[in-house]
Amino acid sequence: MKKVSMLLMSILMVLVFASSAMATPVKNTPAQDKHNAAIDAKKEKIRAKFEELGEYRANKLLQAAKNGTDVDPQQLDSTEVQLESDLQALGVNAITPAQAQAIANGGSDVSIQVTVPPSNSNVKWYDIRYTYYTGGTTYAVQELYAQGLAGGTNLAAGQNGVTLYTNKQILVKNVTYIAQMYAQKAIGTIPIVQWLPYEMLFSDNSQVTNNSHVITHRSLSTVCFSYVKLDGQSDNYQSLSYVSNMVSVASSHTLAGYNNGSPYSKTTDKSNTDYATNYASPTSAVNAYKDPYAPRQSFISFYRFYNNDQTASLTQYIINPSFPAQITQ
């Protein structure tokens, strides 16, 4: 009986230790964490370059709209060429629509969702590959970026000469912000920028009464489709696990009213970029690949201009695609 008790106790101890070992999550090694930190730092530089490129291209569209001209999406100027060269130095390559299709077709769950875009595309495609560690396991990530170039795609949006308000008397010296812009994200509707009066009018606003605000704006979205697989597997095993976006907005604001009793009108152009929560996040992509219940997307769904006290607004909705095929070229 004593031997049986000792045997049972031994088995119980083994089970306890085994259960404890199973409950302890596997951690990355210091070298793996260092690798991830380097990837995160590079990704931040990539995001900043896409921000520059998006704002520059949105501004091109805005100026063309103001001049009554069009932008040729196939003609990249020297600034765009340099920014794309900067991206390439960070490992991001500009690719053709056909190459973008091939990447998407390699994903096990999206092959039927992709069609070949036409040759006169209003979208520029890019990709980058890297490895990332989670729980000591190596994952291969491929990100497919789509950025709008011109107005023929649903990655582009905008309106001409829309009145935010008129016949609304605002004594400028009594307000903190003359205009504001917000974005709707997963964490709520949050301010992107709040413009001070001198940023939109002129430095001496003590005798200024504003009663009209008209906006022309253009925006371009940059969507990141993140594909994940176990490192070493063929691309046939990779899965589109996470989709997120950023939006660059170029806006022209014309404010009119009275300055010390005399009529005035002033136009000011502004550019801003914001991105979704966990935009192009390797961690979010890998987590979504591992866990079917993890978030699979994160979007800015609209941006909105407000007047000084948010009693008047102008809203622009943004495309939130789940697959590359949902982007019109």
Coordinates of C-alpha atoms in Angstrom, one line a residue:
M1 CA 0.0 0.0 0.0
K2 CA 2.9 2.3 0.8
K3 CA 4.5 1.6 -2.6
V4 CA 1.2 2.4 -4.3
S5 CA 0.9 5.7 -2.4
M6 CA 4.4 6.7 -3.3
L7 CA 3.8 5.8 -7.0
L8 CA 0.6 7.9 -7.0
M9 CA 2.4 10.8 -5.4
S10 CA 5.2 10.6 -8.0
I11 CA 2.7 10.6 -10.8
L12 CA 0.9 13.5 -9.3
M13 CA 4.1 15.5 -9.0
V14 CA 5.0 14.8 -12.6
L15 CA 1.6 16.0 -13.7
V16 CA 1.9 19.1 -11.6
F17 CA 5.3 20.0 -13.0
A18 CA 4.1 19.2 -16.6
S19 CA 1.0 21.4 -16.1
S20 CA 3.2 24.2 -14.7
A21 CA 5.5 23.9 -17.7
M22 CA 2.6 24.0 -20.1
A23 CA 1.2 27.1 -18.4
T24 CA 4.4 29.0 -18.7
P25 CA 4.5 30.9 -22.0
V26 CA 7.6 30.5 -24.2
K27 CA 9.5 33.8 -24.4
N28 CA 11.7 35.2 -27.1
T29 CA 15.4 35.1 -26.5
P30 CA 17.2 38.4 -26.0
A31 CA 18.6 38.1 -29.5
Q32 CA 15.1 37.6 -30.9
D33 CA 13.8 40.6 -29.0
K34 CA 16.7 42.7 -30.4
H35 CA 15.8 41.5 -33.9
N36 CA 12.1 42.6 -33.4
A37 CA 13.2 46.0 -32.1
A38 CA 15.3 46.6 -35.2
I39 CA 12.3 45.6 -37.4
D40 CA 10.0 47.9 -35.4
A41 CA 12.5 50.8 -35.8
K42 CA 12.7 50.2 -39.6
K43 CA 8.9 50.0 -39.8
E44 CA 8.6 53.4 -38.2
K45 CA 10.9 54.9 -40.8
I46 CA 8.8 53.2 -43.5
R47 CA 5.6 54.7 -42.1
A48 CA 7.2 58.1 -42.1
K49 CA 8.3 57.8 -45.7
F50 CA 4.8 56.7 -46.8
E51 CA 3.4 59.6 -44.9
E52 CA 5.7 62.0 -46.8
L53 CA 4.8 60.4 -50.1
G54 CA 1.0 60.4 -49.3
E55 CA 1.0 64.0 -48.3
Y56 CA 3.0 65.1 -51.3
R57 CA 0.7 63.2 -53.7
A58 CA -2.4 64.5 -52.0
N59 CA -1.1 68.0 -52.4
K60 CA -0.5 67.4 -56.1
L61 CA -4.2 66.5 -56.4
L62 CA -5.3 69.5 -54.4
Q63 CA -3.2 72.0 -56.5
A64 CA -4.5 70.3 -59.7
A65 CA -8.1 70.7 -58.5
K66 CA -7.5 74.4 -57.6
N67 CA -6.0 74.9 -61.1
G68 CA -8.6 73.0 -63.0
T69 CA -6.1 70.4 -64.2
D70 CA -5.5 66.7 -63.9
V71 CA -2.6 64.6 -62.4
D72 CA -1.1 61.9 -64.7
P73 CA -0.6 59.0 -62.3
Q74 CA 2.0 57.4 -64.6
Q75 CA 4.3 60.5 -64.5
L76 CA 6.3 60.5 -61.2
D77 CA 8.2 63.7 -60.5
S78 CA 11.7 63.9 -58.9
T79 CA 10.3 64.2 -55.4
E80 CA 8.3 61.0 -55.8
V81 CA 11.2 59.2 -57.4
Q82 CA 13.5 60.2 -54.4
L83 CA 10.9 59.1 -51.8
E84 CA 10.4 55.8 -53.5
S85 CA 14.2 55.4 -53.6
D86 CA 14.3 56.1 -49.8
L87 CA 11.6 53.4 -49.3
Q88 CA 13.7 50.9 -51.4
A89 CA 16.7 51.6 -49.2
L90 CA 14.5 50.5 -46.3
G91 CA 13.6 47.3 -48.1
V92 CA 10.3 48.4 -49.6
N93 CA 10.0 47.8 -53.4
A94 CA 7.7 49.3 -55.9
I95 CA 6.0 46.5 -57.8
T96 CA 3.7 46.2 -60.7
P97 CA -0.1 45.4 -60.4
A98 CA 0.6 42.0 -61.8
Q99 CA 3.2 41.3 -59.1
A100 CA 0.8 42.5 -56.5
Q101 CA -1.7 40.0 -57.8
A102 CA 0.9 37.2 -57.6
I103 CA 1.5 38.1 -53.9
A104 CA -2.2 38.1 -53.1
N105 CA -2.7 34.8 -55.0
G106 CA 0.0 33.2 -52.8
G107 CA -2.3 33.6 -49.8
S108 CA -4.3 30.5 -49.1
D109 CA -7.5 32.5 -48.3
V110 CA -7.5 35.3 -50.9
S111 CA -6.6 33.7 -54.2
I112 CA -10.1 34.0 -55.6
Q113 CA -10.5 37.6 -54.5
V114 CA -7.9 39.1 -56.8
T115 CA -8.1 40.2 -60.5
V116 CA -5.5 41.7 -62.7
P117 CA -5.7 45.6 -62.5
P118 CA -5.7 47.5 -65.7
S119 CA -2.4 48.9 -67.0
N120 CA -3.4 52.5 -66.5
S121 CA -3.5 52.1 -62.7
N122 CA -4.3 55.0 -60.3
V123 CA -2.7 52.9 -57.5
K124 CA 0.9 52.3 -56.7
W125 CA 1.8 48.9 -55.1
Y126 CA 4.8 48.1 -52.9
D127 CA 5.9 45.1 -50.8
I128 CA 8.4 44.2 -48.1
R129 CA 9.4 40.9 -46.5
Y130 CA 10.9 40.3 -43.0
T131 CA 10.9 37.8 -40.1
Y132 CA 9.4 38.4 -36.7
Y133 CA 9.5 36.4 -33.5
T134 CA 6.6 35.6 -31.2
G135 CA 6.9 33.1 -28.4
G136 CA 10.2 32.0 -29.7
T137 CA 8.8 31.0 -33.1
T138 CA 9.9 32.6 -36.3
Y139 CA 7.2 34.0 -38.6
A140 CA 7.7 35.3 -42.1
V141 CA 5.7 38.5 -42.9
Q142 CA 5.1 40.0 -46.3
E143 CA 3.4 43.3 -46.4
L144 CA 1.6 44.5 -49.6
Y145 CA 1.0 48.3 -49.6
A146 CA -1.4 50.1 -51.9
Q147 CA -1.3 53.9 -52.2
G148 CA -3.6 56.0 -54.3
L149 CA -2.1 58.3 -57.0
A150 CA -5.0 60.0 -58.6
G151 CA -8.8 60.4 -58.5
G152 CA -9.7 57.2 -60.5
T153 CA -9.4 54.9 -57.5
N154 CA -11.4 54.5 -54.3
L155 CA -8.2 55.1 -52.4
A156 CA -8.7 58.8 -53.3
A157 CA -11.4 61.1 -52.0
G158 CA -12.2 64.8 -51.9
Q159 CA -14.7 67.6 -52.5
N160 CA -14.5 71.0 -54.2
G161 CA -15.6 74.3 -52.6
V162 CA -17.8 72.9 -49.9
T163 CA -19.2 75.4 -47.4
L164 CA -18.4 74.5 -43.8
Y165 CA -20.4 77.5 -42.6
T166 CA -21.6 80.9 -43.7
N167 CA -23.4 83.8 -42.0
K168 CA -22.0 82.7 -38.7
Q169 CA -20.4 85.6 -36.9
I170 CA -17.2 84.5 -35.1
L171 CA -15.2 87.1 -33.2
V172 CA -11.8 85.5 -33.7
K173 CA -10.0 86.9 -30.6
N174 CA -12.5 85.0 -28.5
V175 CA -11.8 81.5 -29.9
T176 CA -8.9 79.1 -29.2
Y177 CA -9.2 77.2 -32.5
I178 CA -10.6 78.5 -35.8
A179 CA -10.8 75.0 -37.3
Q180 CA -10.3 71.4 -36.4
M181 CA -9.9 68.0 -38.1
Y182 CA -10.8 64.7 -36.5
A183 CA -10.5 61.0 -37.6
Q184 CA -12.6 58.0 -36.7
K185 CA -10.5 55.1 -35.5
A186 CA -11.0 51.9 -33.4
I187 CA -10.3 54.0 -30.3
G188 CA -12.9 56.6 -31.2
T189 CA -13.1 60.0 -33.0
I190 CA -10.0 61.8 -32.1
P191 CA -8.4 65.1 -33.2
I192 CA -5.7 65.0 -35.9
V193 CA -5.1 68.8 -35.7
Q194 CA -6.6 71.9 -34.2
W195 CA -5.6 75.1 -36.0
L196 CA -5.0 78.3 -34.2
P197 CA -6.4 81.5 -35.8
Y198 CA -3.1 82.8 -36.9
E199 CA -2.4 79.5 -38.7
M200 CA -5.5 80.0 -40.8
L201 CA -5.7 83.8 -41.0
F202 CA -2.9 86.2 -40.0
S203 CA -1.1 87.1 -36.8
D204 CA -3.2 90.2 -35.8
N205 CA -6.7 88.9 -35.2
S206 CA -7.8 91.3 -32.6
Q207 CA -10.4 93.1 -34.9
V208 CA -11.3 90.1 -37.1
T209 CA -14.8 88.7 -37.5
N210 CA -15.0 85.5 -39.5
N211 CA -18.4 84.5 -41.0
S212 CA -17.5 82.0 -43.8
H213 CA -15.4 78.9 -44.2
V214 CA -15.2 77.0 -47.6
I215 CA -13.0 73.9 -48.0
T216 CA -11.6 72.0 -51.0
H217 CA -9.8 68.8 -50.0
R218 CA -8.1 65.7 -51.4
S219 CA -7.1 62.6 -49.5
L220 CA -5.1 59.5 -50.4
S221 CA -5.2 56.3 -48.4
T222 CA -2.3 53.9 -48.0
V223 CA -3.5 50.4 -47.1
C224 CA -1.3 47.7 -45.7
F225 CA -2.2 44.0 -46.3
S226 CA -0.1 41.8 -44.0
Y227 CA 0.5 38.2 -45.0
V228 CA 2.0 35.7 -42.5
K229 CA 3.3 32.2 -42.5
L230 CA 5.8 30.1 -40.5
D231 CA 9.3 30.9 -41.6
G232 CA 10.5 28.4 -44.1
Q233 CA 7.1 27.5 -45.6
S234 CA 6.3 28.3 -49.2
D235 CA 4.1 31.3 -50.0
N236 CA 1.2 28.9 -50.6
Y237 CA 0.9 28.7 -46.8
Q238 CA 0.8 32.4 -46.1
S239 CA -2.4 33.9 -45.0
L240 CA -3.8 37.5 -45.2
S241 CA -4.1 38.0 -41.5
Y242 CA -4.3 41.8 -41.0
V243 CA -5.3 44.9 -42.9
S244 CA -4.9 48.5 -41.8
N245 CA -4.7 52.0 -43.3
M246 CA -3.3 55.5 -43.1
V247 CA -4.8 58.6 -44.8
S248 CA -3.1 61.8 -46.0
V249 CA -5.3 64.8 -46.4
A250 CA -4.4 68.0 -48.2
S251 CA -7.0 70.8 -47.7
S252 CA -7.5 74.3 -48.8
H253 CA -9.4 76.6 -46.5
T254 CA -10.9 80.0 -47.6
L255 CA -12.1 82.1 -44.7
A256 CA -13.9 85.4 -45.2
G257 CA -15.3 88.1 -43.0
Y258 CA -14.2 91.5 -41.8
N259 CA -10.9 92.8 -40.5
N260 CA -11.4 96.1 -38.6
G261 CA -14.6 96.7 -40.5
S262 CA -13.1 96.0 -44.0
P263 CA -14.0 92.8 -46.0
Y264 CA -11.2 90.2 -46.2
S265 CA -10.7 86.8 -47.6
K266 CA -7.7 84.5 -47.1
T267 CA -6.9 81.0 -48.4
T268 CA -4.6 78.7 -46.5
D269 CA -3.5 75.2 -47.5
K270 CA -2.8 72.5 -44.9
S271 CA -1.6 68.9 -45.1
N272 CA -2.0 66.2 -42.4
T273 CA -1.6 62.4 -42.1
D274 CA -3.0 60.0 -39.6
Y275 CA -3.0 56.3 -39.3
A276 CA -5.1 53.6 -37.8
T277 CA -4.4 52.1 -34.4
N278 CA -1.6 49.4 -34.8
Y279 CA -1.2 50.4 -38.5
A280 CA 1.0 47.8 -40.3
S281 CA 1.9 46.2 -37.0
P282 CA 4.0 43.0 -37.1
T283 CA 2.7 42.0 -33.7
S284 CA -1.0 42.5 -34.7
A285 CA -0.4 40.5 -38.0
V286 CA 1.3 37.6 -36.2
N287 CA -1.3 37.5 -33.5
A288 CA -4.1 37.5 -36.0
Y289 CA -2.4 34.6 -37.8
K290 CA -2.1 32.6 -34.6
D291 CA -5.5 33.4 -33.0
P292 CA -8.7 33.4 -35.0
Y293 CA -10.3 35.7 -32.4
A294 CA -7.6 38.4 -32.6
P295 CA -8.4 41.7 -34.4
R296 CA -7.9 41.2 -38.2
Q297 CA -8.2 44.9 -39.2
S298 CA -7.8 48.4 -38.1
F299 CA -9.0 51.4 -40.1
I300 CA -9.6 55.1 -40.1
S301 CA -13.1 55.1 -41.5
F302 CA -13.6 58.9 -42.0
Y303 CA -12.1 62.3 -41.3
R304 CA -14.1 65.3 -40.4
F305 CA -13.5 69.1 -40.5
Y306 CA -15.1 71.2 -37.7
N307 CA -15.5 74.9 -37.1
N308 CA -14.4 76.6 -33.9
D309 CA -17.1 75.2 -31.6
Q310 CA -18.0 72.0 -33.5
T311 CA -21.4 73.3 -34.5
A312 CA -20.6 72.8 -38.2
S313 CA -18.8 69.9 -39.8
L314 CA -17.8 68.3 -43.1
T315 CA -17.3 64.5 -43.2
Q316 CA -15.4 62.4 -45.8
Y317 CA -15.6 58.6 -45.6
I318 CA -12.6 56.4 -46.5
I319 CA -12.5 53.0 -48.2
N320 CA -11.8 50.1 -45.7
P321 CA -11.0 47.1 -47.9
S322 CA -10.7 43.6 -46.6
F323 CA -8.9 42.3 -49.8
P324 CA -6.7 43.8 -52.5
A325 CA -9.5 43.1 -55.1
Q326 CA -11.7 45.7 -53.3
I327 CA -9.4 48.5 -54.4
T328 CA -10.4 50.0 -57.7
Q329 CA -7.5 50.9 -59.9

